[in-house]
Coordinates of C-alpha atoms in Angstrom, one line a residue:
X1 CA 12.7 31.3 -2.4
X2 CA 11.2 32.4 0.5
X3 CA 7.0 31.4 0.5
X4 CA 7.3 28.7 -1.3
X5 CA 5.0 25.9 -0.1
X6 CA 7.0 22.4 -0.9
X7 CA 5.2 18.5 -0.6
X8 CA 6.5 15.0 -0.9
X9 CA 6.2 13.0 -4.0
X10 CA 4.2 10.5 -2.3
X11 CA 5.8 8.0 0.1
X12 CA 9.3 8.7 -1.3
X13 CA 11.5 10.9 0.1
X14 CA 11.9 13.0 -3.0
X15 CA 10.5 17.0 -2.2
X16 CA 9.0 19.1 -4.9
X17 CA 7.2 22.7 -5.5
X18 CA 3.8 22.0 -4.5
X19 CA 2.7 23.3 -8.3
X20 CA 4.9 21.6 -11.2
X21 CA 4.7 22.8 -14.8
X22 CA 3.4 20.2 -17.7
X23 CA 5.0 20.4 -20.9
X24 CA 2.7 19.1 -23.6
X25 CA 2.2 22.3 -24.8
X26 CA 5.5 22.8 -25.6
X27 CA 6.2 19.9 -27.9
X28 CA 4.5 22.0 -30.5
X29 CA 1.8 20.3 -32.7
X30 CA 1.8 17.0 -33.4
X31 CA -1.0 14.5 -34.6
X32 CA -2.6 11.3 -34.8
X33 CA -2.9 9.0 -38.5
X34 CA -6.4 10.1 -38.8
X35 CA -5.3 13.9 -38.9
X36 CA -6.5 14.3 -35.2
X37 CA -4.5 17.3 -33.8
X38 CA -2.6 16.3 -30.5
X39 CA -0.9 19.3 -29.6
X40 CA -1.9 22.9 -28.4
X41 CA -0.6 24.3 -31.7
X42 CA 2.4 26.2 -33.3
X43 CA 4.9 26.9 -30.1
X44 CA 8.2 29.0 -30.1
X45 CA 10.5 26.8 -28.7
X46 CA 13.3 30.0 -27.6
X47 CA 9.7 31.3 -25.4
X48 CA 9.7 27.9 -24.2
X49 CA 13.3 27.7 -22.8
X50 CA 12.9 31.0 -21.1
X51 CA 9.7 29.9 -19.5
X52 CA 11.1 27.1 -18.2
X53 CA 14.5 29.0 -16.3
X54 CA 12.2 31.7 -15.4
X55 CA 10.3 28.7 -13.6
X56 CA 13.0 27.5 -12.0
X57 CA 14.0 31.1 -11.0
X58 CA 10.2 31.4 -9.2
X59 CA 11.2 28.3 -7.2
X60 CA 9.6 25.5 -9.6
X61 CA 11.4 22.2 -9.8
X62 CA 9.2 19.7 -11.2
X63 CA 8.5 19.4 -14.8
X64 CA 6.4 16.5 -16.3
X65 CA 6.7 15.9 -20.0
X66 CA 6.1 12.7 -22.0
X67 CA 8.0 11.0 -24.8
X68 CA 5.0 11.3 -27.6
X69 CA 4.4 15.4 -26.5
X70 CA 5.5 16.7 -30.1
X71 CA 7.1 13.3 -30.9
X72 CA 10.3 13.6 -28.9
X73 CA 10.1 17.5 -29.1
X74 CA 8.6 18.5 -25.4
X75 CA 11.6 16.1 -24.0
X76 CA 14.3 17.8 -26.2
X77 CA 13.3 21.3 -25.4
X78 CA 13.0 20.4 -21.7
X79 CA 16.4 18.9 -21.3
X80 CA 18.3 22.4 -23.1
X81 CA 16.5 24.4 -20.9
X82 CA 17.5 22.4 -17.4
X83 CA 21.1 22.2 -19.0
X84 CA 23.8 21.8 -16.0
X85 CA 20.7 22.8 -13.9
X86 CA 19.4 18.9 -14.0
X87 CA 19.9 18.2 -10.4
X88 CA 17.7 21.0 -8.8
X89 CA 14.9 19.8 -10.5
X90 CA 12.7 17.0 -10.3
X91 CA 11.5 15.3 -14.2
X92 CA 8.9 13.4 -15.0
X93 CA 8.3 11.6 -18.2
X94 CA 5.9 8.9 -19.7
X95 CA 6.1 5.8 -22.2
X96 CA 3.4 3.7 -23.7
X97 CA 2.7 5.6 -27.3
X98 CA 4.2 4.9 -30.7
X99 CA 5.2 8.0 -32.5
X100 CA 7.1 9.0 -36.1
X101 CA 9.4 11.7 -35.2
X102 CA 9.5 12.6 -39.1
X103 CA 5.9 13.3 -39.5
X104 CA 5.3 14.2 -36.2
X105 CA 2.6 10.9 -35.9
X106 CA 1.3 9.3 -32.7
X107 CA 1.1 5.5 -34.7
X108 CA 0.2 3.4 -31.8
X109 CA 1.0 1.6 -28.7
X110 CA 3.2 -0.7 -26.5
X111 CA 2.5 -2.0 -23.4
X112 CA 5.0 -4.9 -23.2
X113 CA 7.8 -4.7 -21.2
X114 CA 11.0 -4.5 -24.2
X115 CA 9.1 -1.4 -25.6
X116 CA 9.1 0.3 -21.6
X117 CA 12.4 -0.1 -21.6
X118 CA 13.5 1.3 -25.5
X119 CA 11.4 3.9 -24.4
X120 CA 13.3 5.1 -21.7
X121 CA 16.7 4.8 -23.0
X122 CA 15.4 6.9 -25.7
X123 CA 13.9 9.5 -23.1
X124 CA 16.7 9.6 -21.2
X125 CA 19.0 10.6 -24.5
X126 CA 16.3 12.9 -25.5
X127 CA 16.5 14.5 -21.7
X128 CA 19.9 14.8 -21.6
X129 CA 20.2 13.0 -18.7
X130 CA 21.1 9.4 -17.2
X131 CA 17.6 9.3 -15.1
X132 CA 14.8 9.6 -14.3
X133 CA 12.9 11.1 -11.4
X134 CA 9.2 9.5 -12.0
X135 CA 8.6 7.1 -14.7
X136 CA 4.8 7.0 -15.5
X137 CA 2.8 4.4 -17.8
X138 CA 0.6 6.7 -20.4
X139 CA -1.5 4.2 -21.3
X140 CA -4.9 5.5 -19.2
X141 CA -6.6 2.1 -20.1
X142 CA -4.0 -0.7 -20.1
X143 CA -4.3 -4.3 -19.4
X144 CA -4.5 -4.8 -15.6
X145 CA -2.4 -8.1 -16.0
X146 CA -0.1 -6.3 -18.5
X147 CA 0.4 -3.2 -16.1
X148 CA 1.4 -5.6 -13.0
X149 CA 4.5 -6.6 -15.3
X150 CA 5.3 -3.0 -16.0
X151 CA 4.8 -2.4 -12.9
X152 CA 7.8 -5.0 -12.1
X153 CA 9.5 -3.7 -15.0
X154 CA 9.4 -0.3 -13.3
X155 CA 10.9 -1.9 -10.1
X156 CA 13.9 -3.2 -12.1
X157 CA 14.6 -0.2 -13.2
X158 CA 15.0 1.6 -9.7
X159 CA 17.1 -1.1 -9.0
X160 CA 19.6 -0.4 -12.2
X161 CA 19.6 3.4 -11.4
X162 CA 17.6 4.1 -14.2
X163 CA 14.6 5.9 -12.5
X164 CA 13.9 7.5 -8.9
X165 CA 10.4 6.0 -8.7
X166 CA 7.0 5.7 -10.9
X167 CA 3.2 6.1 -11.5
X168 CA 0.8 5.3 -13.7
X169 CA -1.5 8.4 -15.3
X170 CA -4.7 7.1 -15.2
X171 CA -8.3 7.9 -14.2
X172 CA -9.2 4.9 -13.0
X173 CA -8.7 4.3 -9.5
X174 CA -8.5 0.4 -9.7
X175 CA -5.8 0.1 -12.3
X176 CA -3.9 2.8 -10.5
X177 CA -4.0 0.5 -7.0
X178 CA -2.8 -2.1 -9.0
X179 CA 0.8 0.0 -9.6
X180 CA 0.2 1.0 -6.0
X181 CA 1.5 -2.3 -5.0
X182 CA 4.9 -1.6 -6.1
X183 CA 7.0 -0.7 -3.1
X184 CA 8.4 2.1 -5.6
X185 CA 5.1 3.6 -6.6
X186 CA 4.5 7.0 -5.7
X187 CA 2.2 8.7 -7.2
X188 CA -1.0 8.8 -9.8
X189 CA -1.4 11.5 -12.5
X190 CA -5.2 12.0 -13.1
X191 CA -7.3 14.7 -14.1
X192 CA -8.6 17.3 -11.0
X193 CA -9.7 20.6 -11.4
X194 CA -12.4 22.7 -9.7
X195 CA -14.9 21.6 -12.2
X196 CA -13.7 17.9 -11.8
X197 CA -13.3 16.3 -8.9
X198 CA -12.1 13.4 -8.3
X199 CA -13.2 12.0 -5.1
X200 CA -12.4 8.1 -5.9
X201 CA -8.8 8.8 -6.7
X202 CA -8.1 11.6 -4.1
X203 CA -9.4 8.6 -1.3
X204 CA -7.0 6.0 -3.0
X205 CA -4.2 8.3 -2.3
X206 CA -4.5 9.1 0.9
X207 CA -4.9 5.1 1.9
X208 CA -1.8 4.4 -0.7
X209 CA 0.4 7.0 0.6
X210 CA 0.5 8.4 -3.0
X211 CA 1.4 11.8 -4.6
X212 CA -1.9 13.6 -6.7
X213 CA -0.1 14.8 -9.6
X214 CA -3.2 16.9 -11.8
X215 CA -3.4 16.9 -14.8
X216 CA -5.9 19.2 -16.7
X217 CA -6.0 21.1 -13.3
X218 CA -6.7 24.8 -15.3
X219 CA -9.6 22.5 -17.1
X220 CA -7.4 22.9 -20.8
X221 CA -8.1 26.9 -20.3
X222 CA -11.3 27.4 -19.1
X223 CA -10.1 28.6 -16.0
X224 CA -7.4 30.9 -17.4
X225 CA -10.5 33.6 -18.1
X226 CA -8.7 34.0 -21.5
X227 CA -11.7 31.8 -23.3
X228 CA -14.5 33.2 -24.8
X229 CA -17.6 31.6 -26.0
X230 CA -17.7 31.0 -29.8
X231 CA -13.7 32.3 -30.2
X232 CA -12.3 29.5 -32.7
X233 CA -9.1 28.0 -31.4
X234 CA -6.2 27.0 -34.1
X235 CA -6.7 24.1 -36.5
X236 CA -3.6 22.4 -34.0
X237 CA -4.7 22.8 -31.1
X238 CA -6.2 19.6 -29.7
X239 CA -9.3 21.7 -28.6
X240 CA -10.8 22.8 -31.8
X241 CA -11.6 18.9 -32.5
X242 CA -11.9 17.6 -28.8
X243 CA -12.0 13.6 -28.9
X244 CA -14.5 12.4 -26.3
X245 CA -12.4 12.6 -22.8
X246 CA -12.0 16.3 -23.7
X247 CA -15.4 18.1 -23.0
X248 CA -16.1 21.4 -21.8
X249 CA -14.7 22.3 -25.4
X250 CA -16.9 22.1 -29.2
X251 CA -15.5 21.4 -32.8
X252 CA -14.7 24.4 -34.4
X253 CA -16.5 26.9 -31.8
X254 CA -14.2 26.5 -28.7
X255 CA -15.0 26.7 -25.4
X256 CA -18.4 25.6 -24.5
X257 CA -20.7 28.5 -23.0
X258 CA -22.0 25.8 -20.4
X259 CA -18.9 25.3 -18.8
X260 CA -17.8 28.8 -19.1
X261 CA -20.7 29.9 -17.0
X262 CA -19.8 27.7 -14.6
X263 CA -16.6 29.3 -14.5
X264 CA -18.3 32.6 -14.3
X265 CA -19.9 31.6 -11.0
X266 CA -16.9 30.7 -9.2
X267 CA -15.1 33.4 -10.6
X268 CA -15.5 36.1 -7.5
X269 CA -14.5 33.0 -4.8
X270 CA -11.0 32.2 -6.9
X271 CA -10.1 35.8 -7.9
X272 CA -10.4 36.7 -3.9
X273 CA -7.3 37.7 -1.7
X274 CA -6.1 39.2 -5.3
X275 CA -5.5 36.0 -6.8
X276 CA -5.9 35.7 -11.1
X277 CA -8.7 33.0 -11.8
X278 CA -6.2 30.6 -12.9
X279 CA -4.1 31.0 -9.6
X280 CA -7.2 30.5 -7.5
X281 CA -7.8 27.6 -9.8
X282 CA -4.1 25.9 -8.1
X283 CA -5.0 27.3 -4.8
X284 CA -8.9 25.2 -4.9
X285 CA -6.5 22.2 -5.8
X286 CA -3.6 22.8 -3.0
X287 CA -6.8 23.1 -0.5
X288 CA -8.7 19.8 -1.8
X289 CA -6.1 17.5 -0.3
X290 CA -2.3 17.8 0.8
X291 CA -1.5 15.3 -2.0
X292 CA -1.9 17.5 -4.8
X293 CA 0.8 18.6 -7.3
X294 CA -1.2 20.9 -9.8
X295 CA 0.9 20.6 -13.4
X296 CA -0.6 23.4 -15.7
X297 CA 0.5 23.7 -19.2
X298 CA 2.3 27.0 -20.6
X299 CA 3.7 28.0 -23.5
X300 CA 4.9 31.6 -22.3
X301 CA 7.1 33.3 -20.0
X302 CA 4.0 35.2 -18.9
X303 CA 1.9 32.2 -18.2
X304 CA 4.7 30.6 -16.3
X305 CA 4.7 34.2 -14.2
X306 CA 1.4 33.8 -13.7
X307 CA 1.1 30.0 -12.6
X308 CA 3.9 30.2 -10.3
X309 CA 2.6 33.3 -8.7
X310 CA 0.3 31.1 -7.2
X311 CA 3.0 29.3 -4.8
X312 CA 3.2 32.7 -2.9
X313 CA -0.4 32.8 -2.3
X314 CA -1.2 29.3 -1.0
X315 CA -4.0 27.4 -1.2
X316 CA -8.2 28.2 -0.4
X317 CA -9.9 28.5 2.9
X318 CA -11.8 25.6 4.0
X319 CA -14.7 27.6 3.7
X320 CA -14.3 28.9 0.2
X321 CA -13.9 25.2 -0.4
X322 CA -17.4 24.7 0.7
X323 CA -18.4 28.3 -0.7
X324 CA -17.5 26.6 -4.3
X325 CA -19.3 22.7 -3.6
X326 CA -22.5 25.1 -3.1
X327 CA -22.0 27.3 -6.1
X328 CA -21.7 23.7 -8.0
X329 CA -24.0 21.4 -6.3
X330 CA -21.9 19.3 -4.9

């Protein structure tokens, strides 16, 4: 497809789209034992399949999922959409979390190496598929000592065919250099978006030779322009009982005005050149560094139009870069 802006996964030699799609939303609801909604609520999972093909179609080939999304159910839908199409695309999963597929329960976590790998023979089954492209730990706060034997873990798996390369997703730049050291490391997923930068971890890959993979880089909505202040989101959706690394949302009352009037001042810079919010959004992200792999959620054939819309665009000027740090004070 012709405009399409493509980027290295790091320092392999593995090329993607420079905007992948997440599929959390996908997996449908899903919760914690406490009741804690985990999800993005109810999802049509026939919408799902045709958003991801008409993805594809736009020129998208990297898709990043996780074994607990939906307990299993992001992986399953993710693998019947790609069907014999497996090899043009690039697929990322994660392990760490404990789940009940039958109640649809996150029930805890492994970090030792014999859970790592049960947890990607089950992927890989769940996938449809005998590998992996990028393995990543999704345990944020792991042991440091723990994660250097995953790490090696990780290692004997590129060895055995079993994976293409890994990361760690993680907002801590020091446990994320400590996967860095693997020769088969590539990448860290972390949260950037325009509201959140993430200067530490954009500096760490650019010394490590790593891949920015973003997560949250739409800011769970906010910068979709479809939130209002005081508009009640589902009682699955993760964002109508935030836990305390989601702010920027309330319980019960949504999206926080604060944050939305943020949003409201940046609006005119990322809706320029004819650009929707959210695609300006990508493009801020594409322009922060050349590392970046934006991964919004979707849940619709539209919003997968939309996001991948973006590609064609490009990324932001150098001075709406700065144009936005002012409108912040940064």
């Amino acid at each position: 497809m012709e405009n399409i802006e493509y980027r290295t996964l790091g320092r392999s030699n593995i090329e993607i789209s420079a905007l992948g799609f997440g599929c959390w939303a996908i997996g449908g609801e899903w919760q914690s034992t406490d009741g804690q909604p985990l999800g993005w609520g109810k999802v049509d999972d026939e919408e799902s399949v045709r958003a991801i093909r008409r993805a594809l179609d736009l020129g998208v080939t990297f898709f990043d999922t996780a074994d607990a999304y939906g307990t299993g159910h992001s992986e399953r839908v993710l693998g019947r959409a790609l069907g014999k199409r497996r090899t043009d695309v690039v697929v990322a999963t994660k392990w760490g979390n404990l789940f009940d597929e039958a109640t649809r329960t996150r029930v805890g976590q492994d970090d030792t190496p014999a859970h790592a790998r049960r947890a990607l023979t089950a992927s890989l089954k769940r996938l449809g598929t005998d590998y992996v492209d990028l393995y990543q730990l999704h345990i944020s706060e792991a042991d440091v000592e723990r994660a250097a034997q995953l790490r090696d873990s990780c290692e004997e798996f590129v060895r055995e065919g079993l994976i293409r390369a890994y990361a760690w997703s993680t907002d801590d730049p020091e446990r994320a250099a400590v996967f860095a050291q693997g020769p088969h490391c590539t990448a860290v997923q972390h949260r950037l978006n325009v509201l959140q930068d993430a200067p530490e971890m954009l500096a760490l890959c650019e010394e490590s030779g790593l891949a920015s993979i973003n997560r949250s880089p739409l800011a769970m909505g906010l910068l979709t322009g479809r939130r209002a202040a005081g508009q009640p989101l589902e009682a699955g959706d993760i964002r109508n009982a935030p836990p305390a690394w989601l702010p920027g949302f309330s319980r019960g009352e949504g999206a926080d005005p604060e944050w939305l009037g943020r949003v409201d001042g940046l609006r005119s810079v990322l809706t320029s050149e004819g650009r929707t919010l959210a695609q300006g959004a990508l493009a801020w992200l594409w322009a922060r560094s050349p590392r970046t792999i934006p991964i919004p959620g979707f849940r619709s054939v539209a919003q997968a139009e939309e996001n991948a819309g973006a590609l064609a665009q490009g990324p932001l000027t150098a001075g709406q870069l700065t144009e936005i740090d002012d409108i912040l004070g940064r």
